[in-house]
XYZ file of C-alpha atoms in Angstrom:
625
model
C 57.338 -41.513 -43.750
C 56.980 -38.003 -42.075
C 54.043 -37.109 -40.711
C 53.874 -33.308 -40.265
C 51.314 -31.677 -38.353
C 49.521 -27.822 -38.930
C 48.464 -25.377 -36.012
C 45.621 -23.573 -37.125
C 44.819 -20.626 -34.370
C 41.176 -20.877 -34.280
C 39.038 -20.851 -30.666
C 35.381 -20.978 -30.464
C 33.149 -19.350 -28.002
C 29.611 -20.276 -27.661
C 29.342 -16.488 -27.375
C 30.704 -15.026 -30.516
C 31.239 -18.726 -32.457
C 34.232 -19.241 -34.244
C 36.878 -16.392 -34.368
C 40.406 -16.623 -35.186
C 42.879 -16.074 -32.472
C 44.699 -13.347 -31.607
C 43.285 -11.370 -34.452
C 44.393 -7.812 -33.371
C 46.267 -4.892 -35.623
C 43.761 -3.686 -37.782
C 44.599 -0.555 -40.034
C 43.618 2.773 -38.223
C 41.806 3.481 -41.575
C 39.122 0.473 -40.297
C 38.934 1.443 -37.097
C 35.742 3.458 -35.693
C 35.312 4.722 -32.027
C 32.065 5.816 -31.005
C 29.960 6.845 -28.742
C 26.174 7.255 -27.921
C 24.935 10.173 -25.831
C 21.031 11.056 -25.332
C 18.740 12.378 -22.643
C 16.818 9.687 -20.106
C 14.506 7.336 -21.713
C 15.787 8.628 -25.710
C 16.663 5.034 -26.060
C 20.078 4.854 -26.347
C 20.173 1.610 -25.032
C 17.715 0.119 -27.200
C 19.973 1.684 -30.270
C 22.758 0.018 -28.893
C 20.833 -3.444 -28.724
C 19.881 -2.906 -32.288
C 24.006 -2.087 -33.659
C 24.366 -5.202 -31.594
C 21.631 -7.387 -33.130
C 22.549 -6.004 -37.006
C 25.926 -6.777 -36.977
C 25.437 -10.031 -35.352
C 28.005 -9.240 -32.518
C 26.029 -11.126 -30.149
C 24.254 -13.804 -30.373
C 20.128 -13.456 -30.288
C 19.654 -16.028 -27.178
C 22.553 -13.260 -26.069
C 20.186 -10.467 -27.050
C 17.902 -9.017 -24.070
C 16.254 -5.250 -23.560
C 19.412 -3.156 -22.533
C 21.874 -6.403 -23.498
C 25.200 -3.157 -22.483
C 22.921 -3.214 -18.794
C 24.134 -6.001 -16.718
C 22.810 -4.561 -13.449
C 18.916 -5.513 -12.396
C 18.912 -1.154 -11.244
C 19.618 -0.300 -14.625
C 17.055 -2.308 -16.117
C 14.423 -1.060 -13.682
C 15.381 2.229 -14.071
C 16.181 2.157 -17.305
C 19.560 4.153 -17.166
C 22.425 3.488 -17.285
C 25.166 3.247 -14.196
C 27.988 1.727 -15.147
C 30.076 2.076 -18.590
C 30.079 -0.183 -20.951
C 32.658 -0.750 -24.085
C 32.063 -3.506 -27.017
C 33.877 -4.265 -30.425
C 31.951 -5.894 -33.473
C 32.597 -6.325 -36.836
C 30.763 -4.464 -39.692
C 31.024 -5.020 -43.393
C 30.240 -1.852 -45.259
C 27.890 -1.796 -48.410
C 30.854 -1.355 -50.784
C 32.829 -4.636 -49.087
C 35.123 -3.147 -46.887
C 35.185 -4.737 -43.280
C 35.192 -2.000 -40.383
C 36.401 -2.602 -36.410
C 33.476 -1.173 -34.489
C 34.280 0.248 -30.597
C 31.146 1.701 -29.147
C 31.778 3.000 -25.581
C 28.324 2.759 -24.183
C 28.365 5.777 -21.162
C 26.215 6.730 -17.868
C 23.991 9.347 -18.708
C 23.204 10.868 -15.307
C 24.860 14.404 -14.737
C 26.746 12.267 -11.481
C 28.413 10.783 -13.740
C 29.796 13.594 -15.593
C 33.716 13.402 -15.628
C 33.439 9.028 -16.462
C 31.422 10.815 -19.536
C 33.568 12.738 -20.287
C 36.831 10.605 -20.226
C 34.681 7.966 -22.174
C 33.878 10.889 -24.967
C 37.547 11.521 -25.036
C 38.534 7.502 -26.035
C 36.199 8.417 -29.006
C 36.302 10.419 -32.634
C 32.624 10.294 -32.635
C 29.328 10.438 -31.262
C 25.480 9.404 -32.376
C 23.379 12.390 -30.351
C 20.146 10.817 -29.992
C 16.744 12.801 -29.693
C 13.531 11.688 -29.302
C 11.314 12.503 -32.184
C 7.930 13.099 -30.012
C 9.683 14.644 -27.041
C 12.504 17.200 -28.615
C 15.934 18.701 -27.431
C 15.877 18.024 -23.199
C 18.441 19.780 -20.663
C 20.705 16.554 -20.460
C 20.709 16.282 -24.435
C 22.571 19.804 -24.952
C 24.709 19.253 -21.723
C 26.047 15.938 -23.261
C 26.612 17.654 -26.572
C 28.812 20.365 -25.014
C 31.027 17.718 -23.665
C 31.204 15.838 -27.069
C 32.203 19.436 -28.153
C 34.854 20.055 -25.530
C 36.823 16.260 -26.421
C 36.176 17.566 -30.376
C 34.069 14.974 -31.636
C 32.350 14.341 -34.751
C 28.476 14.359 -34.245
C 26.078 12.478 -35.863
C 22.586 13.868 -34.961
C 19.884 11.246 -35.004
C 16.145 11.047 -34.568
C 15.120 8.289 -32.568
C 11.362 6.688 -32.450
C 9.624 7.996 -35.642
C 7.473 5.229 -35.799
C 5.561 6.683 -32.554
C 1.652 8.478 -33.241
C 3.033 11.163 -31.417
C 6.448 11.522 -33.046
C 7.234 15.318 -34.627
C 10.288 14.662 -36.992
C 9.961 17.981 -38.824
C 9.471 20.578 -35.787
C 11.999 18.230 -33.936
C 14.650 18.199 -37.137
C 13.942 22.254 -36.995
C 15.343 22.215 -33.431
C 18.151 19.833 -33.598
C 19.643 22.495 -37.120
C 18.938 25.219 -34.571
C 21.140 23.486 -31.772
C 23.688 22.033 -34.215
C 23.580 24.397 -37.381
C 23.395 21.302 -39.245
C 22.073 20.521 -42.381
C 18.751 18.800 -42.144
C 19.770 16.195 -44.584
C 22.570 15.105 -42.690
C 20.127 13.965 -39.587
C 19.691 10.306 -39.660
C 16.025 9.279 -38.880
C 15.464 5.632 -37.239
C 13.482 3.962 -35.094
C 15.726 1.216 -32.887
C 12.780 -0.199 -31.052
C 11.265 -1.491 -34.952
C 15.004 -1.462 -36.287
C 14.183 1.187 -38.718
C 17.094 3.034 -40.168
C 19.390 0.877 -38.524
C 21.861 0.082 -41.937
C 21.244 3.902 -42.873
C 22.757 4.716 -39.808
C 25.829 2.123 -39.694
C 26.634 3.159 -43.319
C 26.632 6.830 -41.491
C 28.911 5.971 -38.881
C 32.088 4.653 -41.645
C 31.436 7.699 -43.608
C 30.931 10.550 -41.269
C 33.223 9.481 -38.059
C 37.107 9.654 -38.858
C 39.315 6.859 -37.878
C 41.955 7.033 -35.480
C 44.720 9.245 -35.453
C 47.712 8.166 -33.162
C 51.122 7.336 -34.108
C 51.666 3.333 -33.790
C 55.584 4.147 -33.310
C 55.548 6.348 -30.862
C 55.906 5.101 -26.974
C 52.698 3.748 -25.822
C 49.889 6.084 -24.543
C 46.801 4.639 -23.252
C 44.140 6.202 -21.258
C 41.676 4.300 -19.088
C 38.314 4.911 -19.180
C 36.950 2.789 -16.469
C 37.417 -0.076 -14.965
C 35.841 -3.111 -12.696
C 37.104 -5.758 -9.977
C 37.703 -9.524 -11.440
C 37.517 -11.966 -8.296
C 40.398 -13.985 -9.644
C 42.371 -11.677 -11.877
C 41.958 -8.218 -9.859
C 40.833 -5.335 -11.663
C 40.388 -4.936 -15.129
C 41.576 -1.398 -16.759
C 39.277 -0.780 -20.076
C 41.458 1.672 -22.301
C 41.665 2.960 -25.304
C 45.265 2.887 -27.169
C 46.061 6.448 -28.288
C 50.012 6.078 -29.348
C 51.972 3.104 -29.587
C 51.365 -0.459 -28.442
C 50.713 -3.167 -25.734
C 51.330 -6.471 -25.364
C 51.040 -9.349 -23.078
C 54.186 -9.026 -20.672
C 55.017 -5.475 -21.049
C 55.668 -3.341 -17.663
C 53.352 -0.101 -17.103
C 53.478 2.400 -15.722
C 50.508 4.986 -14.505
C 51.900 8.508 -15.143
C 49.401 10.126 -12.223
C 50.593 8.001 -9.159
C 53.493 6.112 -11.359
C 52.926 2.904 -10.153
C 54.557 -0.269 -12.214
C 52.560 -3.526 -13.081
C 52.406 -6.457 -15.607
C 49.969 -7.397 -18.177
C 49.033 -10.584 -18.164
C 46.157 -10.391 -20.087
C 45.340 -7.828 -22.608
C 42.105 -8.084 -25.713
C 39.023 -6.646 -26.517
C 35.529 -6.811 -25.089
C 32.117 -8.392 -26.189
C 30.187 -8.682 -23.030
C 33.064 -11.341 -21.600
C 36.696 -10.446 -22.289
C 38.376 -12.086 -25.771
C 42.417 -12.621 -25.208
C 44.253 -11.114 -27.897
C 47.678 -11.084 -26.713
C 48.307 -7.504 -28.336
C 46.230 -3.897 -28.776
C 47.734 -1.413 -31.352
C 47.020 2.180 -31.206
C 43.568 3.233 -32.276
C 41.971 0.572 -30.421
C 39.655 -0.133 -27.449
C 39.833 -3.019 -25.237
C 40.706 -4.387 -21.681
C 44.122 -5.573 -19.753
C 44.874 -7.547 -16.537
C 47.739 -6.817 -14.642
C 47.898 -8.166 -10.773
C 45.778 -4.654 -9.728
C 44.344 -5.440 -6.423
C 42.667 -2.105 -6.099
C 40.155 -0.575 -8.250
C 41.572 3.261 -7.099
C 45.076 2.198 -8.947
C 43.132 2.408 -12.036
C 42.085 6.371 -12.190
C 39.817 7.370 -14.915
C 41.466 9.322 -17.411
C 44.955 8.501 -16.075
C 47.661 7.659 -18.668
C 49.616 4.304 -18.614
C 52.890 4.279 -21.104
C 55.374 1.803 -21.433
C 57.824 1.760 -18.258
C 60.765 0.322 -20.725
C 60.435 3.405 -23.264
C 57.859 5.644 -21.078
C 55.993 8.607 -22.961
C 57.416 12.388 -22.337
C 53.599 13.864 -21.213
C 50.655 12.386 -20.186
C 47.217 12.648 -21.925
C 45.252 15.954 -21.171
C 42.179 15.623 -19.256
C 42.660 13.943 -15.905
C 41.541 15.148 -12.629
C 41.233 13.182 -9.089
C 37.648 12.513 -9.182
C 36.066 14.376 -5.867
C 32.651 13.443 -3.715
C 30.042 16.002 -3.917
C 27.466 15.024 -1.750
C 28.241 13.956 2.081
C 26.188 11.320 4.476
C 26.792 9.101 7.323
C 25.219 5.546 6.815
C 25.130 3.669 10.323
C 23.613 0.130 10.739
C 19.544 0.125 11.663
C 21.189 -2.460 14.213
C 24.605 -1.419 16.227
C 25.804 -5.479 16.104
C 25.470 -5.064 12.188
C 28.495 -2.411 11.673
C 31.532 -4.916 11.167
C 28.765 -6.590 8.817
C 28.310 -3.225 6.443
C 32.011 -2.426 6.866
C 32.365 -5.419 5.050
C 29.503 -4.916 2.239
C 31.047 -1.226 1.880
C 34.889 -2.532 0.879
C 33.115 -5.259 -1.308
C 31.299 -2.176 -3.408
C 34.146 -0.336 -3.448
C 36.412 -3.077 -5.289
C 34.000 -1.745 -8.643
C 33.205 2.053 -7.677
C 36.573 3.752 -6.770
C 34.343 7.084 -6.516
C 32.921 5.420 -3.272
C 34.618 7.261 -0.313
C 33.499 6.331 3.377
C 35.210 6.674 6.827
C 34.536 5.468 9.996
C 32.719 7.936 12.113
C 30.559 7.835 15.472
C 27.463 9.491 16.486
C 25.893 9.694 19.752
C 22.098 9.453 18.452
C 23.021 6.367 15.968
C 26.420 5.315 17.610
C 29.175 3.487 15.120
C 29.128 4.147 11.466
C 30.221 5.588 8.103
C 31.007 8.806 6.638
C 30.057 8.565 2.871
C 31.214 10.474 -0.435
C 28.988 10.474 -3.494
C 29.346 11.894 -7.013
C 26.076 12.665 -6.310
C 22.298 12.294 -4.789
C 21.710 9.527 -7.309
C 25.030 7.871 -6.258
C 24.010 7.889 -3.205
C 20.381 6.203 -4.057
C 22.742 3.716 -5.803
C 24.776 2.530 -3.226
C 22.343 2.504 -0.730
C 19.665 -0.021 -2.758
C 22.385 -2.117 -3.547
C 23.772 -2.061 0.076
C 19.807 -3.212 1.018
C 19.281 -5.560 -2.304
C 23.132 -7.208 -2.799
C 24.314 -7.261 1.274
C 21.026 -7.345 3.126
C 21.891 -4.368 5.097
C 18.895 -2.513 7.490
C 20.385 1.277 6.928
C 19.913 4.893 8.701
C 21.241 8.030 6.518
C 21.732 11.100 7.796
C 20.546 14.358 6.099
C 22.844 14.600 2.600
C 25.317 17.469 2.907
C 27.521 19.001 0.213
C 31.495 20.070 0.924
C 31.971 23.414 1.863
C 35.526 25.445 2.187
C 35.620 27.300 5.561
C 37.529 30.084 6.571
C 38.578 30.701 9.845
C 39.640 33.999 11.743
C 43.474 32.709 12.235
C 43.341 32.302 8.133
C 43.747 28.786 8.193
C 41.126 26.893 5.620
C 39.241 23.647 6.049
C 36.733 21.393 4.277
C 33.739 20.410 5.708
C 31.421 17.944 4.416
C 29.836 17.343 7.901
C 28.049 20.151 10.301
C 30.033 18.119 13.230
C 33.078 19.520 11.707
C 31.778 22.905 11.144
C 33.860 25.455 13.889
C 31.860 27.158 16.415
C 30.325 31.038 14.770
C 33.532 32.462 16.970
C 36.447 31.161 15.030
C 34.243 31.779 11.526
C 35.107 34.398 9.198
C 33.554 33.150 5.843
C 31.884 29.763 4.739
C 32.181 29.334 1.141
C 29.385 26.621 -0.290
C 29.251 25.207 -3.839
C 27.160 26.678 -7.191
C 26.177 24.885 -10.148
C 25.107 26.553 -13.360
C 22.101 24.518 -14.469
C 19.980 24.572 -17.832
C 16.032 23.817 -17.407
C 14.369 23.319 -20.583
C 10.293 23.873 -20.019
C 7.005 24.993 -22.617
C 6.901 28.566 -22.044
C 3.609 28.536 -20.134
C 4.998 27.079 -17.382
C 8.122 29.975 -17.054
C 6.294 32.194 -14.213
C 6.369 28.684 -12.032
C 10.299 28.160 -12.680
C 10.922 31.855 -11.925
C 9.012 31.279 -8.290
C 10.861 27.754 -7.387
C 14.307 29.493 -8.604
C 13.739 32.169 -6.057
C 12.510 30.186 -3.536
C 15.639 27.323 -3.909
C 17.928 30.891 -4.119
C 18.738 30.520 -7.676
C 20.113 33.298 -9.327
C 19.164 33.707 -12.965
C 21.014 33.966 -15.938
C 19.561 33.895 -19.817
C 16.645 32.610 -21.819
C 17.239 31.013 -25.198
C 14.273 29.875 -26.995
C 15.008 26.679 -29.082
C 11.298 27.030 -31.272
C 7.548 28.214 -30.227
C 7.069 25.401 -27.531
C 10.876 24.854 -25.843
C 12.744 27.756 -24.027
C 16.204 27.002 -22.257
C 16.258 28.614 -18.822
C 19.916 29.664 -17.156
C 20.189 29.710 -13.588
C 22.909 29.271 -11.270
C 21.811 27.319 -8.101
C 23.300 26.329 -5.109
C 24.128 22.492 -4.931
C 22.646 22.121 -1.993
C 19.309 23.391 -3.163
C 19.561 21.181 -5.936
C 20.586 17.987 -5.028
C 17.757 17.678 -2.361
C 14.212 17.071 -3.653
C 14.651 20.117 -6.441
C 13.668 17.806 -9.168
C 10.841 16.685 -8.087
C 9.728 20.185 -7.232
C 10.661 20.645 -10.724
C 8.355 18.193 -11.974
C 5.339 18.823 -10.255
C 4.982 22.746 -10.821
C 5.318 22.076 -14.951
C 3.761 18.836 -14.763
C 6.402 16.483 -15.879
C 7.449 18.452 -18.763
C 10.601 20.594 -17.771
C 13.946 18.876 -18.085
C 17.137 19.715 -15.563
C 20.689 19.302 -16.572
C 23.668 21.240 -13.758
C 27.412 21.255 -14.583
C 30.746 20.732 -11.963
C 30.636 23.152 -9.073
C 32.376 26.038 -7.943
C 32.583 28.240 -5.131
C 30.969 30.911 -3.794
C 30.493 32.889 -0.316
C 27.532 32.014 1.555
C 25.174 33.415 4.653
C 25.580 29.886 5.784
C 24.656 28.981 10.018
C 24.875 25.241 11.714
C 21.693 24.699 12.881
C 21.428 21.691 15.782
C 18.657 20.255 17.209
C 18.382 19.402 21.229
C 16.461 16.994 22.874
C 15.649 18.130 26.771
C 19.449 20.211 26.208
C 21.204 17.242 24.709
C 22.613 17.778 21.042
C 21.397 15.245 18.492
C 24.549 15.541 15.996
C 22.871 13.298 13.154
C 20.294 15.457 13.005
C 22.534 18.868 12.696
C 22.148 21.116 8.973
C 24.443 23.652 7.658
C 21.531 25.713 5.983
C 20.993 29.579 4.714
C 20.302 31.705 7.586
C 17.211 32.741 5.845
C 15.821 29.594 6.073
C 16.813 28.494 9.369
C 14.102 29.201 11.036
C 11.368 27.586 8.580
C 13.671 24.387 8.941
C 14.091 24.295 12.401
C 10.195 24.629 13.747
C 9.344 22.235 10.875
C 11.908 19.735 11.997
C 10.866 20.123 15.507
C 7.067 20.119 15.196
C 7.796 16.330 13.378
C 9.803 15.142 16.084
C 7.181 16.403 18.343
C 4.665 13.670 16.921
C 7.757 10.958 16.528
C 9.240 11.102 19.437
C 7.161 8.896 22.112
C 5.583 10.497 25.201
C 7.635 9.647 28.271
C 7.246 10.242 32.461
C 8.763 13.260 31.799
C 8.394 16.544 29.572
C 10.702 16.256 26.285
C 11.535 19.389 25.479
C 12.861 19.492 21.831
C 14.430 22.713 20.410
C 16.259 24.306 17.234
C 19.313 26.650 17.680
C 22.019 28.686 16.268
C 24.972 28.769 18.498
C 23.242 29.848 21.655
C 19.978 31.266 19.997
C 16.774 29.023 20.411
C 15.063 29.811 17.072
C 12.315 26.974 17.635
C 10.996 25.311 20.439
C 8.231 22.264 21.045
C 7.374 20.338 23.566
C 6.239 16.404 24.604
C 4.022 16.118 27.480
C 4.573 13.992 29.769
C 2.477 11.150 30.455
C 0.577 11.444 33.928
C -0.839 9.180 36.415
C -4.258 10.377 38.454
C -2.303 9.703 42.365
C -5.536 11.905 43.384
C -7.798 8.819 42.507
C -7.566 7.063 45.641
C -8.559 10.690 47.607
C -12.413 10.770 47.687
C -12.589 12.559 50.303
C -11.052 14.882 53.220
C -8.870 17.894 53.210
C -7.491 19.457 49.601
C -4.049 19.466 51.167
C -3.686 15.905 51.034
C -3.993 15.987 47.363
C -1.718 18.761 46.874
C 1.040 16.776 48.991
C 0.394 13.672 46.711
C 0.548 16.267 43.452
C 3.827 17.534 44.642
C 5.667 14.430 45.672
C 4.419 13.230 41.902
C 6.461 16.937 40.577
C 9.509 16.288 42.428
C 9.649 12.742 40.864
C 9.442 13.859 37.301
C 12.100 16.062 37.777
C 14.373 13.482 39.627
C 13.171 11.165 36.625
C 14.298 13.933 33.719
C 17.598 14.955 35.377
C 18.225 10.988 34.556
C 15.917 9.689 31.720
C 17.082 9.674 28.786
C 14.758 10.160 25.550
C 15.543 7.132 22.540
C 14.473 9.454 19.269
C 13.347 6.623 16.538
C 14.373 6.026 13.102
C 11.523 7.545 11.774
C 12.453 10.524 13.121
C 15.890 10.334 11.153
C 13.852 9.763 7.873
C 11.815 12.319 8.732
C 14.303 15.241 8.591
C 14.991 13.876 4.410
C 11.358 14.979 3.820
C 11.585 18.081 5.394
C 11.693 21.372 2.804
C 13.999 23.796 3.439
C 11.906 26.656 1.950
């Protein structure tokens, strides 16, 4: 008798239960790529959590506030850092079964060029507004970009259920903003999972499917990407022509390196091995990478057997736009953050540092950012994840110097800055920004735009109590303490939103700060001339009450190039040697007064002052105004 034995290609995961294996090709027709894009605290996450819980793609001892949030700073913060993509299942109300891809995206404006690569892996987008709070700065800055990568957009008013919720006013603004038709705005509440099916039913019907051709050579841009211990990095990408499989040589069309796959699937919350992705969809693939920066956002990867003719529009090197050094609080700690910076840059390629040396803080790094919040990123989780004491240095922005020979350099340090001889222009960066405020409160904007240089552009008013307010600022002003400026002067109600830089000529000076004649380089601005002055006898008045009183007078003073523009002083601590003269002739006390002069002079020729941290903190709370 034969015995014959069947194979049936099941797995299970206590994550997703049982699925079958290597289930992968799904007609474009079934296929929806989305994405969700709202202002701070909209809840976009929370919508996300609900698609999640309704569709069952997770299980609920899976399910958490901000499940697409795996980091304890997004949580806290409640934004969101680091991309996210997941695939679930969705059976429609008339039976049809629908491949889900929501590309969950960071929503800061730091993080605008991942945003927009993510928006381009998508057909679609949900635009969520909050119903009590209305259209904010970051909400029509997001929706331009969906506009630019052509996407379909579903408007939707989030948190209806709240006392102080306005659907109609808000609905007025969103048809205003959109030139929409009111029915067509979906009304839900993900917090009490109202409107949740409405909405899903809204996302088959509204958001077209794919459109790539499955026989051409494979195109496949990645959208992000993150560091596997054992693996190496993971590329997430979405499959615009063509196909891959397990075993097929790539190639990356923007530095055309070759690797490969040895692992390619789709993604819900762990990685799911499918062995094959078809064009249309979204999912993940391991190839040997050992760097992160091999995998570009928005580079193209084709097949290297049958490679595609042109690569994917879009991509651009992404560039740091905010400078700082970061030295160890202790010198014998520097091999010890050397180390914790490589380990965060295995899953943030935009992370740029090099070695650098100051004589105030001695060894440490010069840093990149996308931007201020970057930097308030990397420096928590250098303090929270690595245990490292840190000192920054004052945040600086990259500026394009000309010099009189013609030749042109960037500087993203005021070390690097040439001396005023050799200048003939500094050019410093400009952002055109969009505040969004109650019209009472546009006399204060017009005063801090003034005062932070801004030059202004248009007002647009979106109903009776929002007006959009066009300024272009420059990035240094803004990326400073601006928004909390913002905040205070209209009470928490304005909302700021900037786009990418570009250049413009500047009045721009080096100012340095000396300590009894000796430069302090950590402490050195490139700053408006205009404002030099307010800077510098700010800066030195607080490092007048920092610095400790020595034997010696400290003389501390602000300059450009040779010209003192601020000056204070430290006295210096003095002993009574007249106490043991009760008596006699006045000369002897003048001899004893005068032996005590020439020693504090011997003593300052060789003293040398040590300026605190505090003092280096110090110069971040400074205004420049």
């Amino acid at each position: 008798m034969t015995i014959t034995t069947y194979c049936l290609y099941w797995r299970f995961s206590p994550e997703a239960g049982f699925e079958e294996f290597g289930k992968t090709g799904m007609d474009q027709k079934r296929i929806r790529n989305f994405s969700i894009i709202a202002h701070i605290d909209h809840g976009k996450s929370t919508l996300a959590d609900r698609l999640l819980e309704t569709t069952r793609a997770v299980k609920d001892r899976q399910l958490v506030n901000q499940t697409l949030d795996n980091m304890d700073l997004e949580r806290e913060r409640g934004i969101t850092i680091k991309s996210h993509a997941i695939r679930f299942d969705y059976q429609s109300k008339a039976g049809d079964k629908y491949q889900l891809n929501l590309i969950d995206t960071p929503g800061h404006v730091d993080f605008t060029y991942e945003v927009s690569r993510s928006l381009s892996a998508c057909e679609g987008a949900l635009l969520v507004i909050d119903a009590s709070q209305g259209i904010e700065a970051q909400t029509i800055s997001n929706l331009y970009l969906a506009m630019e990568n052509d996407l379909h957009i579903i408007p939707v008013l989030n948190k209806i259920d709240l006392p102080a919720a306005r659907p109609d006013e808000v609905s007025e603004e969103i048809v205003g903003l959109l030139g929409c038709d009111p029915d067509e705005i979906v009304h839900c509440s993900a917090k009490k999972s109202i409107g949740i099916g409405n909405l899903l039913e809204t996302i088959i019907e509204r958001i077209p499917p794919p459109s790539g051709d499955p026989t051409a050579p494979l195109r496949a841009m990645i959208f992000d990407s993150v560091y596997d211990s054992y693996k190496g990095t993971a590329g997430y990408i979405r499959v615009v022509d063509g196909s891959i499989d397990k075993g097929t040589t790539i190639r990356f069309l923007s530095n055309g390196k070759q690797f490969t796959v040895d692992e390619i699937g789709f993604q819900r919350l762990k990685f799911f091995p499918t062995g094959s992705l078809q064009a249309g969809e979204v999912g993940y693939f391991f190839a040997a990478i050992k760097r992160v920066s091999d995998t570009k956002v928005g580079d193209t990867i084709t097949d290297a057997a049958n490679p595609a003719k042109e690569a994917l529009p879009g991509f651009v090197a992404v560039k740091p736009m905010v400078f700082a050094g970061i030295y160890p609080a202790v010198a014998e700690d520097y091999n010890h953050l050397r180390e914790a910076l490589d380990k965060l840059k295995l899953n943030d390629s935009s992370l740029d540092f090099v070695p650098e040396t100051s004589v105030a803080l001695g060894f440490g790094f010069r840093c990149g950012f996308l931007g201020l919040l970057h930097m308030e990123i990397i420096t928590e989780r250098l303090a929270r994840e690595y245990d490292q004491l840190i000192i920054n240095t004052v945040p600086n922005v990259e500026y394009h110097v000309t010099t009189k020979n013609g030749a042109t350099i960037d500087v993203n340090s005021p070390a690097q800055l040439p001396s005023p001889g050799e200048l003939e222009k500094i050019e410093e960066p400009y952002v055109d920004s969009q505040i969004i405020v109650p019209p009472d409160y546009i006399g204060n904007i017009m005063k801090l735009a003034t005062e932070r240089r801004g030059l202004y552009k248009n007002t647009e008013y979106l109903s009776t109590t929002r007006v959009n307010l066009t300024f272009s600022f420059p990035l240094s002003e803004v990326i400073f303490d601006f928004h909390d400026k913002l905040k205070s002067v209209t009470r928490g109600y304005a909302s700021f939103d900037y786009s990418l830089p570009y250049y413009q000529r500047g009045d721009l000076v080096k100012l340095d700060i000396l300590v009894n004649t000796d430069s302090v380089d950590a402490l050195s601005v490139i700053i408006h001339r205009e404002k030099a002055f307010h800077y510098g006898r700010a800066l030195c008045e607080k490092l007048q009450t920092l610095i400790p009183r020595q034997m010696f007078e400290v003389v501390i003073q602000a300059t450009i190039g040779t010209r003192i523009v601020s000056r204070a002083t430290v006295r210096a601590l003095r002993k009574n040697v007249t106490a043991k003269c009760y008596g006699g002739d006045i000369s002897r006390k003048r001899k004893l007064l005068e032996r005590q002069k020439e020693g504090k002079k011997r003593m300052k020729q060789v003293g040398s002052v040590e300026i605190p941290q505090e003092a280096f903190l110090a110069a971040l709370q400074i205004e420049k105004d």
